[in-house]
Structure formats: structure tokens, C-alpha cells
Coordinates of C-alpha atoms and ligand atoms in Angstrom, one line a residue:
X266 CA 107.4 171.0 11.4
X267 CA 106.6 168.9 8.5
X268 CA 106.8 164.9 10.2
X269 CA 105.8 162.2 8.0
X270 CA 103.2 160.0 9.5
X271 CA 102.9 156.7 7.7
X272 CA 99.4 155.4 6.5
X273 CA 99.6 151.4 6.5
X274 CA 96.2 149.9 5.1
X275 CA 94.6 146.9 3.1
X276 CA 92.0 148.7 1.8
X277 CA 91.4 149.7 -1.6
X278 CA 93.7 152.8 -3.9
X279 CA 91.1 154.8 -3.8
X280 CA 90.0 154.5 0.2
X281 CA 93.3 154.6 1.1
X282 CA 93.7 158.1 -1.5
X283 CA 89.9 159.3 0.3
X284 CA 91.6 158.9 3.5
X285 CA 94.7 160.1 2.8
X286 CA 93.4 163.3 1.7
X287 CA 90.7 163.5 4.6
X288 CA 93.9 163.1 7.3
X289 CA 95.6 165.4 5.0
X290 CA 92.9 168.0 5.5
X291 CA 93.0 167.9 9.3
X292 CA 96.4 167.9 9.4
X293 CA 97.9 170.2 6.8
X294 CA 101.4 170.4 8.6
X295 CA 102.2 166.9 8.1
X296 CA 102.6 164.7 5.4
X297 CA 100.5 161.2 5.7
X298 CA 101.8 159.2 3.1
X299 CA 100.7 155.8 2.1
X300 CA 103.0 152.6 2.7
X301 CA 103.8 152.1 -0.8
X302 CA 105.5 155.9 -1.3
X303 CA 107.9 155.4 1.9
X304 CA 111.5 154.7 1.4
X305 CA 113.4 151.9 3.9
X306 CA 114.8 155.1 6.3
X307 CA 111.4 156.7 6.6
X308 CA 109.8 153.1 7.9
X309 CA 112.9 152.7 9.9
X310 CA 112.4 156.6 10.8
X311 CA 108.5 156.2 12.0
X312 CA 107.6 156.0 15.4
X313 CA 103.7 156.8 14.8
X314 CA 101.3 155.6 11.9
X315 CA 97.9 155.7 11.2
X316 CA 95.8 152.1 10.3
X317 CA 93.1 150.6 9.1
X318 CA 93.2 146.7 8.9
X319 CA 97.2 146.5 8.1
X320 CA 98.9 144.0 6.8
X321 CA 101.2 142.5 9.5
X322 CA 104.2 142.2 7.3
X323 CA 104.2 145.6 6.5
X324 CA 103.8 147.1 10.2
X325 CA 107.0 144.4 10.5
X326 CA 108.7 147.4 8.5
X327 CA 108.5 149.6 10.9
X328 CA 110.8 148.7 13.3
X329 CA 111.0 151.8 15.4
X330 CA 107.3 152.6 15.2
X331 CA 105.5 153.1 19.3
X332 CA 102.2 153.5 18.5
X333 CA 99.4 153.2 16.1
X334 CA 96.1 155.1 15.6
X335 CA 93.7 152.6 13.9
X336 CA 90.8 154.2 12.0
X337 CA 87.9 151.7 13.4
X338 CA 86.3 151.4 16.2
X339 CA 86.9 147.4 16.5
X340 CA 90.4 146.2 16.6
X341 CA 89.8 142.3 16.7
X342 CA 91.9 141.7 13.8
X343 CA 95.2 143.7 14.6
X344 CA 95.0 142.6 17.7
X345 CA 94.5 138.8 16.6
X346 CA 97.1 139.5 13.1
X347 CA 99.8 140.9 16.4
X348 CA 100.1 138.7 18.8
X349 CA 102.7 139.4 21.8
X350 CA 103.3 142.7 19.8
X351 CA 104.8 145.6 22.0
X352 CA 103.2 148.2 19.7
X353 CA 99.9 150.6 21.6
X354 CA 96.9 150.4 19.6
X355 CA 95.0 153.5 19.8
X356 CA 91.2 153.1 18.5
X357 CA 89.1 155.4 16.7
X358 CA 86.7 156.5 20.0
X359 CA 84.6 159.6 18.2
X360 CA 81.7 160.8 19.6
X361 CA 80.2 161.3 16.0
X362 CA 80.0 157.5 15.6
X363 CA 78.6 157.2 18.7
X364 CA 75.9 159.3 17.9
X365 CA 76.0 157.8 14.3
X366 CA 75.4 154.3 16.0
X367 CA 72.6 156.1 18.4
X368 CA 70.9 157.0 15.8
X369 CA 71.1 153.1 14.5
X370 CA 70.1 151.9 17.1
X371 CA 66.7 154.0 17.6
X372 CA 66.2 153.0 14.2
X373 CA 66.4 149.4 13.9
X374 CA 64.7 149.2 17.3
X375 CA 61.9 151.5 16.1
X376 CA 61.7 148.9 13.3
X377 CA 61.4 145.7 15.5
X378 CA 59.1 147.8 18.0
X379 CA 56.1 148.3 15.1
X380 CA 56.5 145.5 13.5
X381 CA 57.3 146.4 9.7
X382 CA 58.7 143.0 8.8
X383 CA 55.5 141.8 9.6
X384 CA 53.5 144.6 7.8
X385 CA 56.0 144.5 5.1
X386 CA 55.1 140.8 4.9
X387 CA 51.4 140.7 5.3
X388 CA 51.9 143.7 2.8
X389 CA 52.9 141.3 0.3
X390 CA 50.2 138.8 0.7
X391 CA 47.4 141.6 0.3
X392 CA 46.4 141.3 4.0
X393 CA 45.2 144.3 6.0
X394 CA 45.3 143.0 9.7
X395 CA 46.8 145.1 12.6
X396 CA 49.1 143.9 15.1
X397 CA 49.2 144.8 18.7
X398 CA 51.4 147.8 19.7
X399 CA 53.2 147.9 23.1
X400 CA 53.7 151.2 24.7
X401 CA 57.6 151.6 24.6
X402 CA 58.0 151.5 28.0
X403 CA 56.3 147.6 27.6
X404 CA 59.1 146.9 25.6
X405 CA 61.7 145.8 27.6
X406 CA 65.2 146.5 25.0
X407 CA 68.5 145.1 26.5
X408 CA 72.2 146.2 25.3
X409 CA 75.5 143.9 25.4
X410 CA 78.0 146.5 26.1
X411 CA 78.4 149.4 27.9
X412 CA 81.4 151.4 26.1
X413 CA 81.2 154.2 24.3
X414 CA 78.6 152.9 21.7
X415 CA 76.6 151.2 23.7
X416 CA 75.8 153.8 26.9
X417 CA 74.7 156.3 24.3
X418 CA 72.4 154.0 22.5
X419 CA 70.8 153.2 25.4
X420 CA 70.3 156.5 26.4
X421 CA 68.6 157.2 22.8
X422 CA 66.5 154.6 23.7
X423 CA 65.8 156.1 26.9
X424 CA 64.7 159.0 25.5
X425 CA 62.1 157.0 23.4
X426 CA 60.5 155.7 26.3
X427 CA 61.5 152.0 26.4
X428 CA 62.5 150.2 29.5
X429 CA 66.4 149.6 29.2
X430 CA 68.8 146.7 30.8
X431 CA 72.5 146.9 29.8
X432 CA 75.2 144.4 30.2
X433 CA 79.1 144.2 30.4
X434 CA 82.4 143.2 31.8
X435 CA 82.3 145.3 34.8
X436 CA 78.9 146.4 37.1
X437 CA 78.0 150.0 36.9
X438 CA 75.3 152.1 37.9
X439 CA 73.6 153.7 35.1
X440 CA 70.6 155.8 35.7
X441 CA 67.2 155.0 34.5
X442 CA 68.2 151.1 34.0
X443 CA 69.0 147.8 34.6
X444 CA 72.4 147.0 34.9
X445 CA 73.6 143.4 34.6
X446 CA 77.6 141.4 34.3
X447 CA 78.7 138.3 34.5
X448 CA 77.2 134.7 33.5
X449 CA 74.2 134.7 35.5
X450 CA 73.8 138.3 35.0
X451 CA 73.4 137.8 31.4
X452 CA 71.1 135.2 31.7
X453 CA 69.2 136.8 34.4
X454 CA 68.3 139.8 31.8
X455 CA 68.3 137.6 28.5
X456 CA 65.4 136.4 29.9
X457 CA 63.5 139.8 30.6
X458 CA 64.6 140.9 27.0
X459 CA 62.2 141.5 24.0
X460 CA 64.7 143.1 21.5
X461 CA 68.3 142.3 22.1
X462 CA 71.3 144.7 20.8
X463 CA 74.8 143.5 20.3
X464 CA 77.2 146.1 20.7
X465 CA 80.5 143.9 22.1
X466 CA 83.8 144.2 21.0
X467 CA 84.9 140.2 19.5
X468 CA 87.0 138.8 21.6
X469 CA 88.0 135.3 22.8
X470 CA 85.4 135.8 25.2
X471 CA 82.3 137.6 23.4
X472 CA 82.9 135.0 20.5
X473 CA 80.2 132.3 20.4
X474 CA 78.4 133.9 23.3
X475 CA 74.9 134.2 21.4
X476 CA 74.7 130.4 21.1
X477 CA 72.0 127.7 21.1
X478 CA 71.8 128.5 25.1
X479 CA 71.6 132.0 25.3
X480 CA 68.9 132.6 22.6
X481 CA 66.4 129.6 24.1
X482 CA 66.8 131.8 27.5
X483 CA 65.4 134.7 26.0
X484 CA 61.3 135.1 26.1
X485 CA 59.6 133.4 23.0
X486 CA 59.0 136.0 20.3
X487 CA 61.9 138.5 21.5
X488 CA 63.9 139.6 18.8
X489 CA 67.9 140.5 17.9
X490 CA 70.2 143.6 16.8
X491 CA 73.9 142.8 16.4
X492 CA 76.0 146.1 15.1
X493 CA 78.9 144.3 17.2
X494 CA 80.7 141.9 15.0
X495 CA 79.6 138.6 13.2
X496 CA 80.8 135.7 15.5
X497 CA 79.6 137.0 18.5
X498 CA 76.3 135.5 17.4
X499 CA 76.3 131.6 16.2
X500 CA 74.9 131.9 12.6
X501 CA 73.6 127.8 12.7
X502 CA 72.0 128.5 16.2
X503 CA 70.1 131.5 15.1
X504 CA 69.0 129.9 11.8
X505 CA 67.1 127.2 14.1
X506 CA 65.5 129.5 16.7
X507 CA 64.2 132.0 14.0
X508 CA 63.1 128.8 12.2
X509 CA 61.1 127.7 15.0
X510 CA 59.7 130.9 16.1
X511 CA 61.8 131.2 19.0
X512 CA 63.3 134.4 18.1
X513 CA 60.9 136.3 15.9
X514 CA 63.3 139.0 14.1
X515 CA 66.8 139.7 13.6
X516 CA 68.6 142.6 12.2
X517 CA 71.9 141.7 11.2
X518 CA 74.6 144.3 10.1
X519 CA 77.5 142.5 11.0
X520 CA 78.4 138.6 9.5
X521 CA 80.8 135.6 9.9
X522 CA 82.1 136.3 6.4
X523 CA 81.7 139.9 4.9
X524 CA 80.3 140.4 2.2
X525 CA 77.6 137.8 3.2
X526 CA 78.4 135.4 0.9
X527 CA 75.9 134.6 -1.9
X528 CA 73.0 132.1 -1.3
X529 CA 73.6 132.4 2.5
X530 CA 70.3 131.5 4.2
X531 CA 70.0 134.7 5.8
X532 CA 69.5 136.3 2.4
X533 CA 66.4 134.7 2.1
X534 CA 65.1 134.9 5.3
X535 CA 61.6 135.6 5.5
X536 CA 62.8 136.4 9.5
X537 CA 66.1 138.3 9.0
X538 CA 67.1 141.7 7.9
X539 CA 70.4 142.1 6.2
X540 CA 72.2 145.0 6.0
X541 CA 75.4 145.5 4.6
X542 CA 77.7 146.7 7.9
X543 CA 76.2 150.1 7.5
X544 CA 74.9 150.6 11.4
X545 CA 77.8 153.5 12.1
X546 CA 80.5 153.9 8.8
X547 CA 83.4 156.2 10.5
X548 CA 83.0 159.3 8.8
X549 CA 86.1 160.5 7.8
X550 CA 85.9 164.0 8.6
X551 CA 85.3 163.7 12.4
X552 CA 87.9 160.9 12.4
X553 CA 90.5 163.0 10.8
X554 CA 90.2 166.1 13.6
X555 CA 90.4 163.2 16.3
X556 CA 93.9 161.7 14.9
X557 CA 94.9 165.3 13.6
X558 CA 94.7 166.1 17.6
X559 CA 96.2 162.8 18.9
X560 CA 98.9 163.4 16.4
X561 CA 99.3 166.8 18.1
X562 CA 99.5 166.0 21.4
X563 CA 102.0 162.9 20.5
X564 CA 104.4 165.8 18.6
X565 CA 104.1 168.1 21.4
X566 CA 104.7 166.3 24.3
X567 CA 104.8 162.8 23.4
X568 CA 101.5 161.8 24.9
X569 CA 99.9 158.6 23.5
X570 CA 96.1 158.3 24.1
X571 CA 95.0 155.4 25.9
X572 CA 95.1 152.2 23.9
X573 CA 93.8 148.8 23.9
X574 CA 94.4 146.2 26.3
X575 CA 95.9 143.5 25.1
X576 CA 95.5 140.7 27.3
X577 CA 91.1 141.9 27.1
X578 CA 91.2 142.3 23.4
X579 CA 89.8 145.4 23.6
Ligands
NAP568 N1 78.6 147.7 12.9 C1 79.3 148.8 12.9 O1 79.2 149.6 12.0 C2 80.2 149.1 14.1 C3 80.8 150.4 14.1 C4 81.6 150.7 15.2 C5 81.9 149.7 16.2 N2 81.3 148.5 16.1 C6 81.5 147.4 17.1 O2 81.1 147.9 18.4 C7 82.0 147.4 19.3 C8 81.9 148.2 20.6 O3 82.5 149.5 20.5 P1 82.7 150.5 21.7 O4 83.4 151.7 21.2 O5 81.4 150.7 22.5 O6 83.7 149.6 22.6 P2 84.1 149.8 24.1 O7 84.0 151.3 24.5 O8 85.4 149.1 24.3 O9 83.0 149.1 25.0 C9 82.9 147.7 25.0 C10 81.8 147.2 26.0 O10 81.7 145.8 26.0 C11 81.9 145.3 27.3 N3 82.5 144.0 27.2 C12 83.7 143.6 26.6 N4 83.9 142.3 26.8 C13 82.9 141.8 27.6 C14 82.6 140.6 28.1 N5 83.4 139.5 27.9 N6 81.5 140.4 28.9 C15 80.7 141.5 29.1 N7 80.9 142.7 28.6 C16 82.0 142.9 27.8 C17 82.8 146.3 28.0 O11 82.7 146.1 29.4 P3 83.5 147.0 30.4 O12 82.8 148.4 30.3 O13 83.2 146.4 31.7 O14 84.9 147.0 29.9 C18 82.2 147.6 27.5 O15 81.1 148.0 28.2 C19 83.4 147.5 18.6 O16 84.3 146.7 19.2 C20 83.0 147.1 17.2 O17 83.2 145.7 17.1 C21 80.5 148.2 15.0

């Protein structure tokens, strides 16, 4: 059977037309078709569509629609565009970008963990000096969030040999590390923590919550990863303990305002690394099979995969 599925999305003609034909791919029985192309009876006739970052007024369009299957992994923003909304939000959980943000995280910690900023820097300045180097396992690398991103990474790191702390909502037992939640559980293992790794989902709670505080009760010299989302961290509180020497590094891939605005200080930095929200991009193909078979279940026997919990945020 040939069922529409809507595609509702801000982004560009030609992401939306990449993604379009990606879905299309995976799912060669149905027809996605963007918002635009759909008449009043085929919105009125929806009760499934696939999004990424829609705009509120047209979901409104929709008024049988049950369920949506966002293309991100983060859902902050529908979630905060939809308040009191009745509508399941499904988010993208693939393992791919897991491993995708895995991979990130090795990387960006293996950065931190010898030091290139400062060989970059000492580089520049024609100065051949070499720094101490740790063993992994003296490297004591903490993760905010245990989901799906975050339990692999650490494993990753695992696997590299560096001693591991995680943190999140709920306690759990993970093998091979620390396991924190709660206020003073966070501030027990910021304080144990020489490279700190965001991977939170925003919410009212998570927003803010690397402030002023929480960085001075990290060791002197530690250093930070956030591949969560930009407000998590306070920008002006980070600015002043990387100015001081507090914190010594921080990778950011993930900002306040994106793109990072021009003449932002972190551009400059001589203590930051900016990149361009690049830690884990979906990749369209993997996405694709896992809506093409949430889209087949849904048909089938009207299943609807587990979706996000309001009231949390996430
Ligand atoms: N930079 C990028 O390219 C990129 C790509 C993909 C995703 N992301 C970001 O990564 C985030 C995490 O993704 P995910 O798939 O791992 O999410 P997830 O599976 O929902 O996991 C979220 C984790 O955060 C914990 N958490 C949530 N609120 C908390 C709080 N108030 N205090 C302590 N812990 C809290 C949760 O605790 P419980 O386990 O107890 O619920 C859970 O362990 C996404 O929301 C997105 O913002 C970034």
C-alpha cells in the first residue's frame, strides 16, 4: 500500500529534497512528501509524519496526526515550540550515531589527553618543550549522561584505558566505573574529574547547570567536552575560569547561538576549540532504515515506538 507520510521541516530546499530522497530510498512503498506539496485533506488525512525542527504552525495542519518521528537525536525545541501538545514524539535513537558520537568522543578526549592545544601553541612560538604525559588510566574522564550516547562513549573510553565516572538522572550500575546522580553526586565526581564530557539532553533542568559553581568545583587545570547542547554550559562563566586558568581547555561543538556568532570570544580563544556542531551529524542513510522500520511496524500493527516524556523533556 502506497500511504503518504508527510515530511514537516525548517530546513533548507535542498536538505529537505536530500532527505526526502534518503527516506524515499528506505521506504520505496511510500510516498514522503514535503509540507509544501500536500493538499488540505492529505494534512487533515495524516496521522504519522516525519520532522526535523518543524514549524509549529504547520504541524497545527495536521489535525489528525498521532505521532511524529523527529530526525535528531535532541528534541529540546519541539518540545519547547509544543507545549501541552497531545502529539508522541519519537527521536532518532540509532546506534550508528552512537558509535558516530563514540568515535567523537575518543577523539576530542585523545586531544585534551596529549595536550595538542598546547603543542599546537608552543608550536607557534618556535618552542620545543615536552609536557608531562599521564597514563590514561591517570586520567580520570567523567560523562554527564548516561543514554544512549553517553554509555557508549564511555565504554570507548574504557577501552582506551582511562578511569571513567558517569552521571545522570537515575543511579545505575555500570561496570568498570563510577557511577554518580543527583546534586551532591555531581559535585562529589566534578571534583575527581580532569576532562569533563557533556552529553545531556537541554532541559529546564540541565540548562545553566555548568555554571560559575560547578566549574570552580572541578580540580584546577581539568578541562571540558560539551557535544550536548549550548546552554547547558554558561558561556560568561566559562569565559572567566578559562581566563583564569581554572579550566585549562574546552572543546565546544555545541553554542548558545548557532552559528557562533561572529567576533564571539570563543573564536579567539587561545583556550577553546570550536567546532561547528559536527561531534555526531545523523547520517541519513542509517536514519532512513530506522524510520523506514518504525514506519513499518506503525502500518502493520499500529505500534508507536517509545517517545519522549514530556513532563522530563526528554
Ligand atoms: N553535538 C551533536 O552532534 C549531538 C548529536 C546527537 C545528540 N546530541 C545531544 O546529546 C543528547 C543526549 O542524547 P542521548 O541519545 O544519549 O539521550 P538519552 O538517551 O535520553 O540520555 C540522556 C541521559 O541524560 C541523563 N539526564 C537527563 N536529565 C538529567 C538530569 N536533570 N540530571 C542528570 N542526568 C540527566 C539521563 O538520565 P536517566 O538515564 O536517568 O534518564 C540519561 O542518562 C541529546 O539530547 C542531544 O542534545 C548532540
Amino acid at each position: 500500500m502506497n500511504t503518504i507520510i508527510p515530511f514537516i521541516s525548517r530546513s533548507d530546499p535542498a536538505e529537505r529534497a536530500a532527505w526526502i530522497a534518503a527516506l524515499e530510498r528506505a521506504m520505496p512503498t511510500q510516498s514522503i512528501r514535503d509540507f509544501a506539496t500536500l493538499s488540505k485533506a492529505e494534512r487533515e488525512q495524516a496521522m504519522v509524519a516525519i520532522v526535523a525542527n518543524p514549524d509549529p504552525a504547520e504541524l497545527a495542519q495536521f489535525l489528525n496526526l498521532v505521532w511524529v518521528q523527529s530526525l535528531w537525536a535532541g528534541v529540546e525545541r519541539i518540545v519547547q515550540e509544543l507545549p501541552g501538545t497531545q502529539l508522541k514524539i519519537v527521536r532518532m535513537v540509532d546506534p550508528q550515531l552512537a558509535d558516530t558520537m563514540a568515535e567523537a568522543v575518543l577523539a576530542w578526549t585523545l586531544y585534551l589527553h596529549r595536550d595538542m592545544p598546547r603543542y599546537r601553541a608552543q608550536q607557534a612560538r618556535g618552542e620545543w618543550l615536552a609536557q608531562p604525559l599521564p597514563l590514561p588510566r591517570e586520567r580520570r574522564v567523567s560523562i554527564l549522561g548516561l543514554g544512549n550516547l553517553g554509555i557508549l562513549a564511555a565504554q570507548r573510553l574504557m577501552t582506551h584505558g582511562f578511569t571513567l565516572a558517569g552521571w545522570s538522572r537515575s543511579k545505575y550500575v555500570v561496570e568498570g566505573m563510577d557511577t554518580y546522580a543527583g546534586a551532591v553526586g555531581l559535585q562529589d565526581m566534578l571534583a575527581q574529574t580532569d576532562i569533563l564530557i557533556a552529553l545531556l539532553p537541554l532541559t529546564p533542568q540541565t540548562r545553566g547547570l555548568l555554571d560559575g559553581a560547578a566549574l570552580a568545583a572541578m580540580p584546577r587545570g581539568a578541562s571540558i567536552i560539551n557535544f550536548a547542547r549550548g546552554p547547558i554550559l554558561v558561556e560568561d562563566a566559562l569565559i572567566s575560569a578559562l581566563d583564569s586558568g581554572h579550566i585549562d581547555h574546552a572543546v565546544l561543538d555545541v553554542f548558545d547561538r548557532e552559528p557562533l556568532p561572529p567576533g564571539h570570544a570563543y573564536w579567539k580563544h587561545p583556550s577553546v576549540t570550536v567546532l561547528p556542531h559536527i561531534s555526531a551529524p545523523t547520517n541519513q542513510t542509517t536514519a532512513s532504515a530506522i524510520v523506514a522500520a518504525h514506519m513499518a511496524a506503525y502500518f502493520q500493527s499500529g505500534v508507536i515506538p517509545p517517545s519522549v516524556d514530556l513532563t522530563r523533556g526528554y
